[in-house]
Amino acid sequence: QVHLVESGGGWVRPGGSLRLSCAASGSISSIGTMAWYRQAPGNQRELVAAINSGGDKDYGDSVKGRFTISRDNTKNTVYLQMNSLKPEDTSFYLCNIVRFENSPWKTSYWGQGTQVTVSS
């Protein structure tokens, strides 16, 4: 079993910054891609940012240039630095990790999520 614990969400004014963290524990061998998604009420879940085991990063178009994803493999933690936040970034942010990527045993795990609210 894999347990993901997210932290760092909250309320911030437009233009502000927040840093999300997601720490994995449990059966955490063979972690591949680590990612952040978000889902606002009535909307589909969308990819915010992802980073694979080689350090390659991918970002959603709406956050490019403002958000930065990183990972610390020694701590099995993925981070999302969010700068220049906009009201439209308000959403429920979820951490996702994939184990045994590129194998028949590929498994995806989700955290419980953290709310980010951007408003004045």
PDB file of C-alpha atoms in Angstrom:
ATOM      1  CA  GLN A   1       0.000   0.000   0.000  1.00  0.00           C
ATOM      2  CA  VAL A   2       1.056   3.567  -0.704  1.00  0.00           C
ATOM      3  CA  HIS A   3      -0.021   6.495   1.414  1.00  0.00           C
ATOM      4  CA  LEU A   4       0.216  10.040   0.048  1.00  0.00           C
ATOM      5  CA  VAL A   5      -0.009  13.050   2.324  1.00  0.00           C
ATOM      6  CA  GLU A   6      -0.444  16.469   0.779  1.00  0.00           C
ATOM      7  CA  SER A   7       0.120  19.778   2.488  1.00  0.00           C
ATOM      8  CA  GLY A   8       0.528  23.455   1.695  1.00  0.00           C
ATOM      9  CA  GLY A   9      -2.876  24.411   0.380  1.00  0.00           C
ATOM     10  CA  GLY A  10      -4.852  27.372   1.614  1.00  0.00           C
ATOM     11  CA  TRP A  11      -6.012  30.850   0.730  1.00  0.00           C
ATOM     12  CA  VAL A  12      -3.893  33.439  -1.036  1.00  0.00           C
ATOM     13  CA  ARG A  13      -4.508  36.747  -2.771  1.00  0.00           C
ATOM     14  CA  PRO A  14      -4.070  37.029  -6.545  1.00  0.00           C
ATOM     15  CA  GLY A  15      -0.418  37.361  -7.399  1.00  0.00           C
ATOM     16  CA  GLY A  16       0.627  35.417  -4.335  1.00  0.00           C
ATOM     17  CA  SER A  17       2.454  32.128  -3.995  1.00  0.00           C
ATOM     18  CA  LEU A  18       1.907  28.762  -2.388  1.00  0.00           C
ATOM     19  CA  ARG A  19       3.994  25.608  -2.230  1.00  0.00           C
ATOM     20  CA  LEU A  20       2.324  22.220  -2.174  1.00  0.00           C
ATOM     21  CA  SER A  21       4.046  19.094  -0.920  1.00  0.00           C
ATOM     22  CA  CYS A  22       3.114  15.452  -1.292  1.00  0.00           C
ATOM     23  CA  ALA A  23       5.004  12.826   0.660  1.00  0.00           C
ATOM     24  CA  ALA A  24       4.708   9.143  -0.172  1.00  0.00           C
ATOM     25  CA  SER A  25       5.079   6.406   2.403  1.00  0.00           C
ATOM     26  CA  GLY A  26       4.479   2.678   2.588  1.00  0.00           C
ATOM     27  CA  SER A  27       5.371   0.455  -0.374  1.00  0.00           C
ATOM     28  CA  ILE A  28       7.229   3.165  -2.208  1.00  0.00           C
ATOM     29  CA  SER A  29       9.695   1.292  -4.351  1.00  0.00           C
ATOM     30  CA  SER A  30       9.792   1.810  -8.092  1.00  0.00           C
ATOM     31  CA  ILE A  31       8.112   5.220  -8.091  1.00  0.00           C
ATOM     32  CA  GLY A  32       7.987   6.651 -11.584  1.00  0.00           C
ATOM     33  CA  THR A  33       6.087   9.762 -12.563  1.00  0.00           C
ATOM     34  CA  MET A  34       4.875  12.060  -9.803  1.00  0.00           C
ATOM     35  CA  ALA A  35       2.248  14.619 -10.704  1.00  0.00           C
ATOM     36  CA  TRP A  36      -0.238  17.203  -9.554  1.00  0.00           C
ATOM     37  CA  TYR A  37      -3.762  17.401 -10.897  1.00  0.00           C
ATOM     38  CA  ARG A  38      -6.576  19.738 -10.025  1.00  0.00           C
ATOM     39  CA  GLN A  39     -10.306  19.594 -10.188  1.00  0.00           C
ATOM     40  CA  ALA A  40     -12.767  22.398  -9.623  1.00  0.00           C
ATOM     41  CA  PRO A  41     -16.483  21.745  -9.027  1.00  0.00           C
ATOM     42  CA  GLY A  42     -18.214  20.918 -12.286  1.00  0.00           C
ATOM     43  CA  ASN A  43     -14.935  20.610 -14.171  1.00  0.00           C
ATOM     44  CA  GLN A  44     -12.908  17.658 -15.321  1.00  0.00           C
ATOM     45  CA  ARG A  45      -9.719  16.744 -13.548  1.00  0.00           C
ATOM     46  CA  GLU A  46      -6.777  18.313 -15.370  1.00  0.00           C
ATOM     47  CA  LEU A  47      -3.046  17.797 -15.263  1.00  0.00           C
ATOM     48  CA  VAL A  48      -1.208  20.673 -13.635  1.00  0.00           C
ATOM     49  CA  ALA A  49       2.338  19.341 -13.770  1.00  0.00           C
ATOM     50  CA  ALA A  50       4.229  16.068 -13.893  1.00  0.00           C
ATOM     51  CA  ILE A  51       7.809  14.994 -13.400  1.00  0.00           C
ATOM     52  CA  ASN A  52       9.123  11.599 -14.371  1.00  0.00           C
ATOM     53  CA  SER A  53      11.857   9.562 -12.747  1.00  0.00           C
ATOM     54  CA  GLY A  54      14.426  11.101 -15.074  1.00  0.00           C
ATOM     55  CA  GLY A  55      13.471  14.626 -14.074  1.00  0.00           C
ATOM     56  CA  ASP A  56      11.634  15.543 -17.263  1.00  0.00           C
ATOM     57  CA  LYS A  57       8.764  17.921 -16.580  1.00  0.00           C
ATOM     58  CA  ASP A  58       5.448  18.592 -18.221  1.00  0.00           C
ATOM     59  CA  TYR A  59       3.034  21.427 -17.454  1.00  0.00           C
ATOM     60  CA  GLY A  60      -0.531  22.299 -18.271  1.00  0.00           C
ATOM     61  CA  ASP A  61      -0.748  25.241 -20.640  1.00  0.00           C
ATOM     62  CA  SER A  62      -2.501  27.449 -18.104  1.00  0.00           C
ATOM     63  CA  VAL A  63       0.307  27.201 -15.541  1.00  0.00           C
ATOM     64  CA  LYS A  64       3.425  27.292 -17.723  1.00  0.00           C
ATOM     65  CA  GLY A  65       5.844  29.924 -16.555  1.00  0.00           C
ATOM     66  CA  ARG A  66       4.123  30.287 -13.183  1.00  0.00           C
ATOM     67  CA  PHE A  67       4.284  26.851 -11.556  1.00  0.00           C
ATOM     68  CA  THR A  68       7.328  24.667 -10.987  1.00  0.00           C
ATOM     69  CA  ILE A  69       7.253  20.972 -10.121  1.00  0.00           C
ATOM     70  CA  SER A  70      10.164  19.254  -8.406  1.00  0.00           C
ATOM     71  CA  ARG A  71      10.845  16.045  -6.539  1.00  0.00           C
ATOM     72  CA  ASP A  72      13.138  14.825  -3.799  1.00  0.00           C
ATOM     73  CA  ASN A  73      13.662  11.119  -4.283  1.00  0.00           C
ATOM     74  CA  THR A  74      15.419  10.794  -0.925  1.00  0.00           C
ATOM     75  CA  LYS A  75      12.207  11.918   0.752  1.00  0.00           C
ATOM     76  CA  ASN A  76       9.782  10.412  -1.781  1.00  0.00           C
ATOM     77  CA  THR A  77       8.204  13.826  -2.018  1.00  0.00           C
ATOM     78  CA  VAL A  78       6.949  15.920  -4.887  1.00  0.00           C
ATOM     79  CA  TYR A  79       6.529  19.671  -4.670  1.00  0.00           C
ATOM     80  CA  LEU A  80       4.551  22.234  -6.621  1.00  0.00           C
ATOM     81  CA  GLN A  81       5.702  25.833  -6.338  1.00  0.00           C
ATOM     82  CA  MET A  82       2.870  28.071  -7.479  1.00  0.00           C
ATOM     83  CA  ASN A  83       3.664  31.707  -8.212  1.00  0.00           C
ATOM     84  CA  SER A  84       1.619  34.550  -9.677  1.00  0.00           C
ATOM     85  CA  LEU A  85      -1.542  32.779  -8.638  1.00  0.00           C
ATOM     86  CA  LYS A  86      -4.792  33.744 -10.319  1.00  0.00           C
ATOM     87  CA  PRO A  87      -8.401  33.313  -9.201  1.00  0.00           C
ATOM     88  CA  GLU A  88      -8.797  30.698 -11.930  1.00  0.00           C
ATOM     89  CA  ASP A  89      -6.176  28.578 -10.151  1.00  0.00           C
ATOM     90  CA  THR A  90      -8.704  28.038  -7.378  1.00  0.00           C
ATOM     91  CA  SER A  91      -9.276  24.314  -7.263  1.00  0.00           C
ATOM     92  CA  PHE A  92      -8.791  21.077  -5.380  1.00  0.00           C
ATOM     93  CA  TYR A  93      -5.244  19.889  -6.004  1.00  0.00           C
ATOM     94  CA  LEU A  94      -4.441  16.184  -5.949  1.00  0.00           C
ATOM     95  CA  CYS A  95      -1.117  14.403  -5.895  1.00  0.00           C
ATOM     96  CA  ASN A  96      -0.601  11.329  -8.051  1.00  0.00           C
ATOM     97  CA  ILE A  97       2.234   8.847  -8.280  1.00  0.00           C
ATOM     98  CA  VAL A  98       2.772   5.888 -10.539  1.00  0.00           C
ATOM     99  CA  ARG A  99       4.680   2.784  -9.585  1.00  0.00           C
ATOM    100  CA  PHE A 100       6.142   0.169 -11.914  1.00  0.00           C
ATOM    101  CA  GLU A 101       5.708   2.430 -14.881  1.00  0.00           C
ATOM    102  CA  ASN A 102       6.149   0.720 -18.255  1.00  0.00           C
ATOM    103  CA  SER A 103       5.341  -2.686 -16.764  1.00  0.00           C
ATOM    104  CA  PRO A 104       2.246  -4.886 -16.464  1.00  0.00           C
ATOM    105  CA  TRP A 105       2.138  -3.952 -12.775  1.00  0.00           C
ATOM    106  CA  LYS A 106       1.761  -0.225 -13.369  1.00  0.00           C
ATOM    107  CA  THR A 107      -0.328   1.226 -10.542  1.00  0.00           C
ATOM    108  CA  SER A 108      -1.524   4.777  -9.896  1.00  0.00           C
ATOM    109  CA  TYR A 109      -2.076   6.233  -6.437  1.00  0.00           C
ATOM    110  CA  TRP A 110      -3.900   9.390  -5.393  1.00  0.00           C
ATOM    111  CA  GLY A 111      -3.623  11.607  -2.359  1.00  0.00           C
ATOM    112  CA  GLN A 112      -6.585  13.003  -0.481  1.00  0.00           C
ATOM    113  CA  GLY A 113      -6.198  16.431  -2.042  1.00  0.00           C
ATOM    114  CA  THR A 114      -5.752  19.949  -0.764  1.00  0.00           C
ATOM    115  CA  GLN A 115      -7.811  23.048  -1.486  1.00  0.00           C
ATOM    116  CA  VAL A 116      -6.204  26.117  -3.019  1.00  0.00           C
ATOM    117  CA  THR A 117      -8.262  29.290  -3.057  1.00  0.00           C
ATOM    118  CA  VAL A 118      -7.100  32.461  -4.789  1.00  0.00           C
ATOM    119  CA  SER A 119      -9.221  35.509  -4.100  1.00  0.00           C
ATOM    120  CA  SER A 120      -9.025  39.066  -2.932  1.00  0.00           C
TER     121      SER A 120
END
